[in-house]
PDB file of C-alpha atoms in Angstrom:
ATOM      1  CA  MET A   1      -1.672 -16.893  37.842  1.00 41.00           C
ATOM      2  CA  GLN A   2      -1.287 -19.921  35.215  1.00 38.00           C
ATOM      3  CA  ALA A   3       1.524 -18.497  32.397  1.00 38.00           C
ATOM      4  CA  ALA A   4      -0.567 -18.887  28.705  1.00 39.00           C
ATOM      5  CA  HIS A   5       1.228 -21.554  26.771  1.00 35.00           C
ATOM      6  CA  ILE A   6       0.840 -24.471  24.419  1.00 34.00           C
ATOM      7  CA  GLY A   7       0.811 -27.591  25.887  1.00 31.00           C
ATOM      8  CA  THR A   8       4.414 -29.040  25.279  1.00 27.00           C
ATOM      9  CA  GLU A   9       6.952 -28.548  22.709  1.00 26.00           C
ATOM     10  CA  HIS A  10       5.930 -31.997  20.754  1.00 27.00           C
ATOM     11  CA  GLU A  11       2.146 -31.330  21.339  1.00 28.00           C
ATOM     12  CA  SER A  12       2.293 -27.395  19.170  1.00 31.00           C
ATOM     13  CA  SER A  13       5.525 -29.247  17.030  1.00 33.00           C
ATOM     14  CA  SER A  14       3.174 -30.983  14.736  1.00 40.00           C
ATOM     15  CA  LEU A  15       0.290 -27.419  14.296  1.00 46.00           C
ATOM     16  CA  LEU A  16       2.999 -24.682  13.501  1.00 46.00           C
ATOM     17  CA  LEU A  17       6.288 -26.408  12.624  1.00 38.00           C
ATOM     18  CA  ASN A  18       4.882 -30.264  10.895  1.00 39.00           C
ATOM     19  CA  LEU A  19       1.841 -29.350   9.068  1.00 39.00           C
ATOM     20  CA  PRO A  20       0.900 -32.147   7.584  1.00 38.00           C
ATOM     21  CA  LEU A  21       1.784 -32.851   3.378  1.00 33.00           C
ATOM     22  CA  SER A  22      -1.990 -32.270   1.855  1.00 36.00           C
ATOM     23  CA  ARG A  23      -3.486 -35.490   0.239  1.00 35.00           C
ATOM     24  CA  SER A  24      -2.101 -34.218  -3.942  1.00 33.00           C
ATOM     25  CA  GLY A  25       0.890 -32.895  -2.696  1.00 33.00           C
ATOM     26  CA  ARG A  26       0.011 -29.812  -4.976  1.00 34.00           C
ATOM     27  CA  ASP A  27      -2.670 -27.589  -3.534  1.00 39.00           C
ATOM     28  CA  THR A  28      -3.833 -24.110  -5.203  1.00 42.00           C
ATOM     29  CA  LEU A  29      -5.004 -21.921  -3.323  1.00 44.00           C
ATOM     30  CA  LYS A  30      -8.877 -21.815  -4.400  1.00 44.00           C
ATOM     31  CA  SER A  31     -10.968 -19.540  -3.011  1.00 43.00           C
ATOM     32  CA  GLN A  32     -15.220 -20.051  -3.792  1.00 46.00           C
ATOM     33  CA  ALA A  33     -18.640 -20.604  -1.215  1.00 52.00           C
ATOM     34  CA  ASN A  34     -17.597 -23.632  -0.143  1.00 65.00           C
ATOM     35  CA  ARG A  35     -14.213 -24.060  -0.039  1.00 79.00           C
ATOM     36  CA  ARG A  36     -12.682 -22.456   3.598  1.00 88.00           C
ATOM     37  CA  THR A  37      -9.979 -22.861   6.438  1.00 94.00           C
ATOM     38  CA  TYR A  38     -11.265 -22.526   9.756  1.00 95.00           C
ATOM     39  CA  VAL A  39      -8.876 -22.852  12.854  1.00 97.00           C
ATOM     40  CA  SER A  40     -10.328 -22.691  16.797  1.00 98.00           C
ATOM     41  CA  LEU A  41      -9.633 -22.556  20.051  1.00 98.00           C
ATOM     42  CA  TRP A  42     -11.873 -24.428  22.448  1.00 98.00           C
ATOM     43  CA  LEU A  43     -12.566 -24.356  26.311  1.00 96.00           C
ATOM     44  CA  ASN A  44     -12.420 -27.444  28.138  1.00 92.00           C
ATOM     45  CA  ARG A  45     -16.542 -29.387  28.666  1.00 92.00           C
ATOM     46  CA  SER A  46     -15.897 -27.838  32.473  1.00 93.00           C
ATOM     47  CA  THR A  47     -15.280 -24.531  32.256  1.00 94.00           C
ATOM     48  CA  LYS A  48     -17.917 -24.090  29.624  1.00 96.00           C
ATOM     49  CA  ALA A  49     -20.563 -25.363  32.046  1.00 96.00           C
ATOM     50  CA  THR A  50     -19.639 -23.062  34.734  1.00 97.00           C
ATOM     51  CA  ILE A  51     -20.339 -20.414  32.498  1.00 98.00           C
ATOM     52  CA  HIS A  52     -23.937 -21.466  31.829  1.00 98.00           C
ATOM     53  CA  GLU A  53     -24.639 -22.000  34.772  1.00 98.00           C
ATOM     54  CA  PHE A  54     -23.593 -18.063  35.685  1.00 98.00           C
ATOM     55  CA  PHE A  55     -26.040 -17.161  32.607  1.00 98.00           C
ATOM     56  CA  CYS A  56     -29.352 -19.361  34.314  1.00 98.00           C
ATOM     57  CA  ASP A  57     -28.195 -17.378  38.147  1.00 98.00           C
ATOM     58  CA  HIS A  58     -28.231 -13.636  35.967  1.00 97.00           C
ATOM     59  CA  GLY A  59     -31.583 -14.806  35.508  1.00 97.00           C
ATOM     60  CA  PHE A  60     -30.743 -15.734  31.637  1.00 98.00           C
ATOM     61  CA  ARG A  61     -33.004 -18.641  29.449  1.00 98.00           C
ATOM     62  CA  THR A  62     -30.678 -21.789  28.465  1.00 97.00           C
ATOM     63  CA  SER A  63     -32.124 -21.457  24.812  1.00 98.00           C
ATOM     64  CA  VAL A  64     -29.140 -18.511  24.130  1.00 98.00           C
ATOM     65  CA  LEU A  65     -27.151 -19.734  25.343  1.00 98.00           C
ATOM     66  CA  SER A  66     -24.505 -20.422  22.507  1.00 97.00           C
ATOM     67  CA  THR A  67     -22.377 -24.622  23.015  1.00 95.00           C
ATOM     68  CA  GLY A  68     -19.699 -24.177  20.375  1.00 95.00           C
ATOM     69  CA  LEU A  69     -17.544 -21.928  22.981  1.00 98.00           C
ATOM     70  CA  HIS A  70     -14.309 -20.772  21.056  1.00 98.00           C
ATOM     71  CA  ILE A  71     -11.941 -18.322  20.323  1.00 98.00           C
ATOM     72  CA  THR A  72     -11.791 -17.962  16.336  1.00 97.00           C
ATOM     73  CA  ILE A  73      -7.127 -17.418  15.484  1.00 97.00           C
ATOM     74  CA  TYR A  74      -7.730 -18.083  11.666  1.00 96.00           C
ATOM     75  CA  GLN A  75      -9.609 -18.117   8.978  1.00 93.00           C
ATOM     76  CA  SER A  76     -10.227 -17.485   5.144  1.00 90.00           C
ATOM     77  CA  ASP A  77     -12.460 -18.346   1.773  1.00 88.00           C
ATOM     78  CA  LEU A  78      -9.071 -20.308   0.553  1.00 85.00           C
ATOM     79  CA  VAL A  79      -7.717 -23.834   0.838  1.00 87.00           C
ATOM     80  CA  LEU A  80      -4.330 -23.096   1.925  1.00 89.00           C
ATOM     81  CA  PRO A  81      -1.778 -25.551   0.605  1.00 87.00           C
ATOM     82  CA  SER A  82      -0.628 -28.868   3.014  1.00 88.00           C
ATOM     83  CA  VAL A  83      -2.562 -27.509   5.320  1.00 93.00           C
ATOM     84  CA  GLU A  84      -5.435 -30.341   6.325  1.00 94.00           C
ATOM     85  CA  ASN A  85      -8.336 -30.881   9.373  1.00 96.00           C
ATOM     86  CA  ALA A  86      -6.533 -31.342  12.878  1.00 96.00           C
ATOM     87  CA  PHE A  87      -7.610 -32.040  16.491  1.00 96.00           C
ATOM     88  CA  GLU A  88      -4.574 -30.644  18.117  1.00 95.00           C
ATOM     89  CA  SER A  89      -4.060 -30.534  22.585  1.00 96.00           C
ATOM     90  CA  LEU A  90      -3.116 -28.006  24.439  1.00 95.00           C
ATOM     91  CA  GLU A  91      -3.594 -25.402  27.622  1.00 95.00           C
ATOM     92  CA  ILE A  92      -4.181 -21.720  26.596  1.00 97.00           C
ATOM     93  CA  THR A  93      -5.162 -20.306  29.438  1.00 97.00           C
ATOM     94  CA  VAL A  94      -7.533 -17.116  29.603  1.00 98.00           C
ATOM     95  CA  ASP A  95      -6.889 -14.582  32.042  1.00 97.00           C
ATOM     96  CA  THR A  96     -10.780 -12.165  33.017  1.00 98.00           C
ATOM     97  CA  ALA A  97      -9.595  -9.840  34.016  1.00 98.00           C
ATOM     98  CA  GLU A  98      -8.075  -8.493  30.434  1.00 98.00           C
ATOM     99  CA  THR A  99     -11.376  -9.747  28.581  1.00 97.00           C
ATOM    100  CA  ARG A 100     -14.275  -7.077  27.607  1.00 95.00           C
ATOM    101  CA  PHE A 101     -18.035  -7.670  26.948  1.00 95.00           C
ATOM    102  CA  MET A 102     -19.099  -6.505  23.484  1.00 93.00           C
ATOM    103  CA  THR A 103     -22.281  -6.879  21.428  1.00 93.00           C
ATOM    104  CA  MET A 104     -21.122  -9.112  18.393  1.00 90.00           C
ATOM    105  CA  THR A 105     -22.080  -6.309  15.571  1.00 83.00           C
ATOM    106  CA  ILE A 106     -19.804  -4.283  13.865  1.00 68.00           C
ATOM    107  CA  GLY A 107     -18.939  -1.379  16.297  1.00 59.00           C
ATOM    108  CA  GLY A 108     -20.053  -3.024  19.081  1.00 57.00           C
ATOM    109  CA  ILE A 109     -16.651  -2.964  20.636  1.00 63.00           C
ATOM    110  CA  VAL A 110     -17.720   0.324  21.973  1.00 60.00           C
ATOM    111  CA  LYS A 111     -20.827   0.931  23.588  1.00 62.00           C
ATOM    112  CA  ARG A 112     -23.476   2.590  21.474  1.00 64.00           C
ATOM    113  CA  ASP A 113     -26.880   3.982  22.443  1.00 67.00           C
ATOM    114  CA  HIS A 114     -28.792   2.517  19.485  1.00 72.00           C
ATOM    115  CA  LEU A 115     -28.048  -0.340  19.837  1.00 81.00           C
ATOM    116  CA  ASN A 116     -29.918  -2.861  21.832  1.00 90.00           C
ATOM    117  CA  PRO A 117     -26.836  -5.646  23.132  1.00 92.00           C
ATOM    118  CA  SER A 118     -30.649  -8.432  22.844  1.00 95.00           C
ATOM    119  CA  ASP A 119     -31.294  -7.777  19.954  1.00 95.00           C
ATOM    120  CA  HIS A 120     -27.691  -9.507  19.138  1.00 94.00           C
ATOM    121  CA  ARG A 121     -24.978 -11.828  20.125  1.00 96.00           C
ATOM    122  CA  ILE A 122     -22.334 -11.011  22.865  1.00 97.00           C
ATOM    123  CA  GLY A 123     -19.095 -12.685  23.817  1.00 96.00           C
ATOM    124  CA  ILE A 124     -16.346 -11.447  25.738  1.00 97.00           C
ATOM    125  CA  ARG A 125     -12.529 -10.203  23.516  1.00 96.00           C
ATOM    126  CA  LEU A 126      -9.544 -10.697  24.513  1.00 97.00           C
ATOM    127  CA  THR A 127      -7.852  -7.168  25.314  1.00 96.00           C
ATOM    128  CA  ARG A 128      -4.064  -7.009  23.685  1.00 96.00           C
ATOM    129  CA  ARG A 129      -2.735  -7.177  27.060  1.00 97.00           C
ATOM    130  CA  ASN A 130      -4.323 -10.343  27.792  1.00 98.00           C
ATOM    131  CA  GLN A 131      -2.034 -13.617  28.565  1.00 98.00           C
ATOM    132  CA  ALA A 132      -3.562 -15.887  25.329  1.00 98.00           C
ATOM    133  CA  ILE A 133      -2.319 -12.800  23.875  1.00 98.00           C
ATOM    134  CA  ASP A 134       1.466 -14.260  22.413  1.00 98.00           C
ATOM    135  CA  ALA A 135       0.598 -17.986  22.038  1.00 97.00           C
ATOM    136  CA  ILE A 136      -2.962 -16.491  20.526  1.00 98.00           C
ATOM    137  CA  ASP A 137      -0.944 -14.223  17.959  1.00 98.00           C
ATOM    138  CA  ARG A 138       1.846 -17.768  17.250  1.00 97.00           C
ATOM    139  CA  ILE A 139      -1.008 -20.099  16.308  1.00 97.00           C
ATOM    140  CA  ARG A 140      -2.957 -17.518  14.398  1.00 97.00           C
ATOM    141  CA  ARG A 141       1.010 -15.897  12.860  1.00 97.00           C
ATOM    142  CA  HIS A 142       1.750 -19.680  10.888  1.00 96.00           C
ATOM    143  CA  TYR A 143      -1.234 -19.256   8.402  1.00 95.00           C
ATOM    144  CA  VAL A 144      -1.561 -16.484   7.670  1.00 94.00           C
ATOM    145  CA  GLU A 145       2.394 -16.358   6.751  1.00 93.00           C
ATOM    146  CA  ILE A 146       0.574 -19.229   5.015  1.00 92.00           C
ATOM    147  CA  GLU A 147      -1.832 -17.246   3.323  1.00 91.00           C
ATOM    148  CA  ARG A 148       1.719 -14.476   2.251  1.00 89.00           C
ATOM    149  CA  LYS A 149       3.138 -16.393   0.854  1.00 87.00           C
ATOM    150  CA  HIS A 150       0.615 -17.925  -1.780  1.00 83.00           C
ATOM    151  CA  PHE A 151      -1.503 -15.316  -2.020  1.00 69.00           C
ATOM    152  CA  SER A 152      -2.690 -14.731  -5.609  1.00 57.00           C
ATOM    153  CA  GLN A 153      -5.720 -12.673  -5.568  1.00 64.00           C
ATOM    154  CA  ASP A 154      -5.973  -8.481  -5.859  1.00 61.00           C
ATOM    155  CA  ARG A 155      -6.684  -8.076  -2.451  1.00 72.00           C
ATOM    156  CA  LYS A 156      -4.555  -7.676   1.086  1.00 84.00           C
ATOM    157  CA  PRO A 157      -3.099 -10.569   2.977  1.00 87.00           C
ATOM    158  CA  SER A 158      -4.492 -11.424   6.382  1.00 92.00           C
ATOM    159  CA  THR A 159      -1.824 -10.289   9.072  1.00 93.00           C
ATOM    160  CA  LEU A 160      -2.421 -10.440  13.226  1.00 95.00           C
ATOM    161  CA  GLN A 161      -4.599  -8.211  13.864  1.00 94.00           C
ATOM    162  CA  LYS A 162      -6.634  -7.476  10.540  1.00 92.00           C
ATOM    163  CA  SER A 163      -7.966 -10.360   8.372  1.00 90.00           C
ATOM    164  CA  SER A 164      -8.843 -10.472   4.718  1.00 88.00           C
ATOM    165  CA  PHE A 165     -11.342 -12.503   4.457  1.00 85.00           C
ATOM    166  CA  GLY A 166     -14.790 -11.405   7.136  1.00 79.00           C
ATOM    167  CA  SER A 167     -14.241  -8.581   9.598  1.00 82.00           C
ATOM    168  CA  PRO A 168     -11.941  -6.158   8.781  1.00 87.00           C
ATOM    169  CA  VAL A 169     -10.813  -5.547  12.119  1.00 90.00           C
ATOM    170  CA  TYR A 170      -9.248  -9.688  13.619  1.00 94.00           C
ATOM    171  CA  VAL A 171     -10.779  -9.090  17.615  1.00 94.00           C
ATOM    172  CA  PRO A 172     -10.217 -12.862  19.746  1.00 97.00           C
ATOM    173  CA  HIS A 173     -13.526 -13.065  21.183  1.00 97.00           C
ATOM    174  CA  VAL A 174     -16.081 -16.030  22.822  1.00 98.00           C
ATOM    175  CA  THR A 175     -19.617 -16.208  21.372  1.00 97.00           C
ATOM    176  CA  LEU A 176     -21.332 -16.132  25.253  1.00 98.00           C
ATOM    177  CA  LEU A 177     -25.375 -15.530  24.354  1.00 98.00           C
ATOM    178  CA  LYS A 178     -27.244 -15.510  20.934  1.00 97.00           C
ATOM    179  CA  PRO A 179     -29.993 -12.706  20.096  1.00 97.00           C
ATOM    180  CA  ASP A 180     -32.976 -11.874  22.086  1.00 97.00           C
ATOM    181  CA  ASN A 181     -31.246 -12.757  24.991  1.00 97.00           C
ATOM    182  CA  GLY A 182     -32.992 -10.453  27.173  1.00 97.00           C
ATOM    183  CA  ALA A 183     -29.470  -8.425  28.027  1.00 96.00           C
ATOM    184  CA  THR A 184     -29.446  -4.539  29.489  1.00 93.00           C
ATOM    185  CA  ALA A 185     -28.830  -2.071  27.056  1.00 90.00           C
ATOM    186  CA  ASP A 186     -25.925  -1.645  29.898  1.00 90.00           C
ATOM    187  CA  LEU A 187     -23.554  -4.544  30.121  1.00 93.00           C
ATOM    188  CA  THR A 188     -20.500  -3.749  32.318  1.00 93.00           C
ATOM    189  CA  THR A 189     -22.546  -4.384  35.011  1.00 95.00           C
ATOM    190  CA  LEU A 190     -23.450  -8.360  33.936  1.00 96.00           C
ATOM    191  CA  GLY A 191     -19.545  -8.326  32.639  1.00 96.00           C
ATOM    192  CA  THR A 192     -18.307  -7.522  36.031  1.00 97.00           C
ATOM    193  CA  ALA A 193     -19.808 -10.559  37.330  1.00 98.00           C
ATOM    194  CA  PHE A 194     -18.617 -12.529  35.429  1.00 98.00           C
ATOM    195  CA  ARG A 195     -14.898 -11.721  35.984  1.00 98.00           C
ATOM    196  CA  GLU A 196     -15.170 -11.910  39.892  1.00 98.00           C
ATOM    197  CA  ARG A 197     -16.985 -15.598  38.936  1.00 98.00           C
ATOM    198  CA  PHE A 198     -13.956 -17.116  36.461  1.00 97.00           C
ATOM    199  CA  ALA A 199     -10.498 -15.535  37.132  1.00 97.00           C
ATOM    200  CA  GLU A 200      -9.217 -17.654  34.544  1.00 97.00           C
ATOM    201  CA  LEU A 201     -10.522 -19.188  31.694  1.00 97.00           C
ATOM    202  CA  ALA A 202      -9.352 -23.220  30.157  1.00 95.00           C
ATOM    203  CA  PHE A 203      -8.483 -23.828  26.614  1.00 97.00           C
ATOM    204  CA  HIS A 204      -7.885 -27.108  26.497  1.00 96.00           C
ATOM    205  CA  GLN A 205      -8.400 -27.431  21.582  1.00 97.00           C
ATOM    206  CA  LEU A 206      -6.568 -26.465  18.681  1.00 98.00           C
ATOM    207  CA  ARG A 207      -8.731 -27.611  15.852  1.00 97.00           C
ATOM    208  CA  VAL A 208      -8.623 -27.254  12.535  1.00 97.00           C
ATOM    209  CA  GLN A 209     -11.290 -27.063   9.757  1.00 96.00           C
ATOM    210  CA  VAL A 210     -10.870 -26.991   5.906  1.00 94.00           C
ATOM    211  CA  ASP A 211     -14.076 -27.160   3.551  1.00 92.00           C
ATOM    212  CA  ARG A 212     -12.633 -28.966   0.003  1.00 82.00           C
TER     213      ARG A 212
END
């Protein structure tokens, strides 16, 4: 099984080591509803197509299939200094043996009798044993350190496994199905079939979006 890696040394350096300066060169942290920094890792098109085919084969309607299949690596309601919009080609491989299906809601990691998966978004989370975790942590650490260095508000900064914005616990995941999807209460059978169909998931692009 191919180990996770981030392109070549040259490809990874532009986002992880040599971020371009902001337009003004003097950005300060601003927290407003319409301002944010969002870093995400995207599946390649062929993998997305085969995932959609898998769910159609298992009786799911095309209207409930998520289209933008990605892992959020970092997000905040802050404009981080020296971070600009960017697209980076890379290669990170997720081994599905270390993924688990989950309901995308509070408490969705652990099966709860009162939660009906069909009413919520459904996706897969990566366990900390996944071969892609080191690469994801490396990228996330870069932005977490910028946030920590320039943080100026009364809240704890994000860490590798905790987020200061949004969900307090950071768990790498991919949303696969929209609500009203018709899934059964027990996702175990679906998860097992998914892991049998896909040994690996290939992610090919890192996107950095800064809304000022």
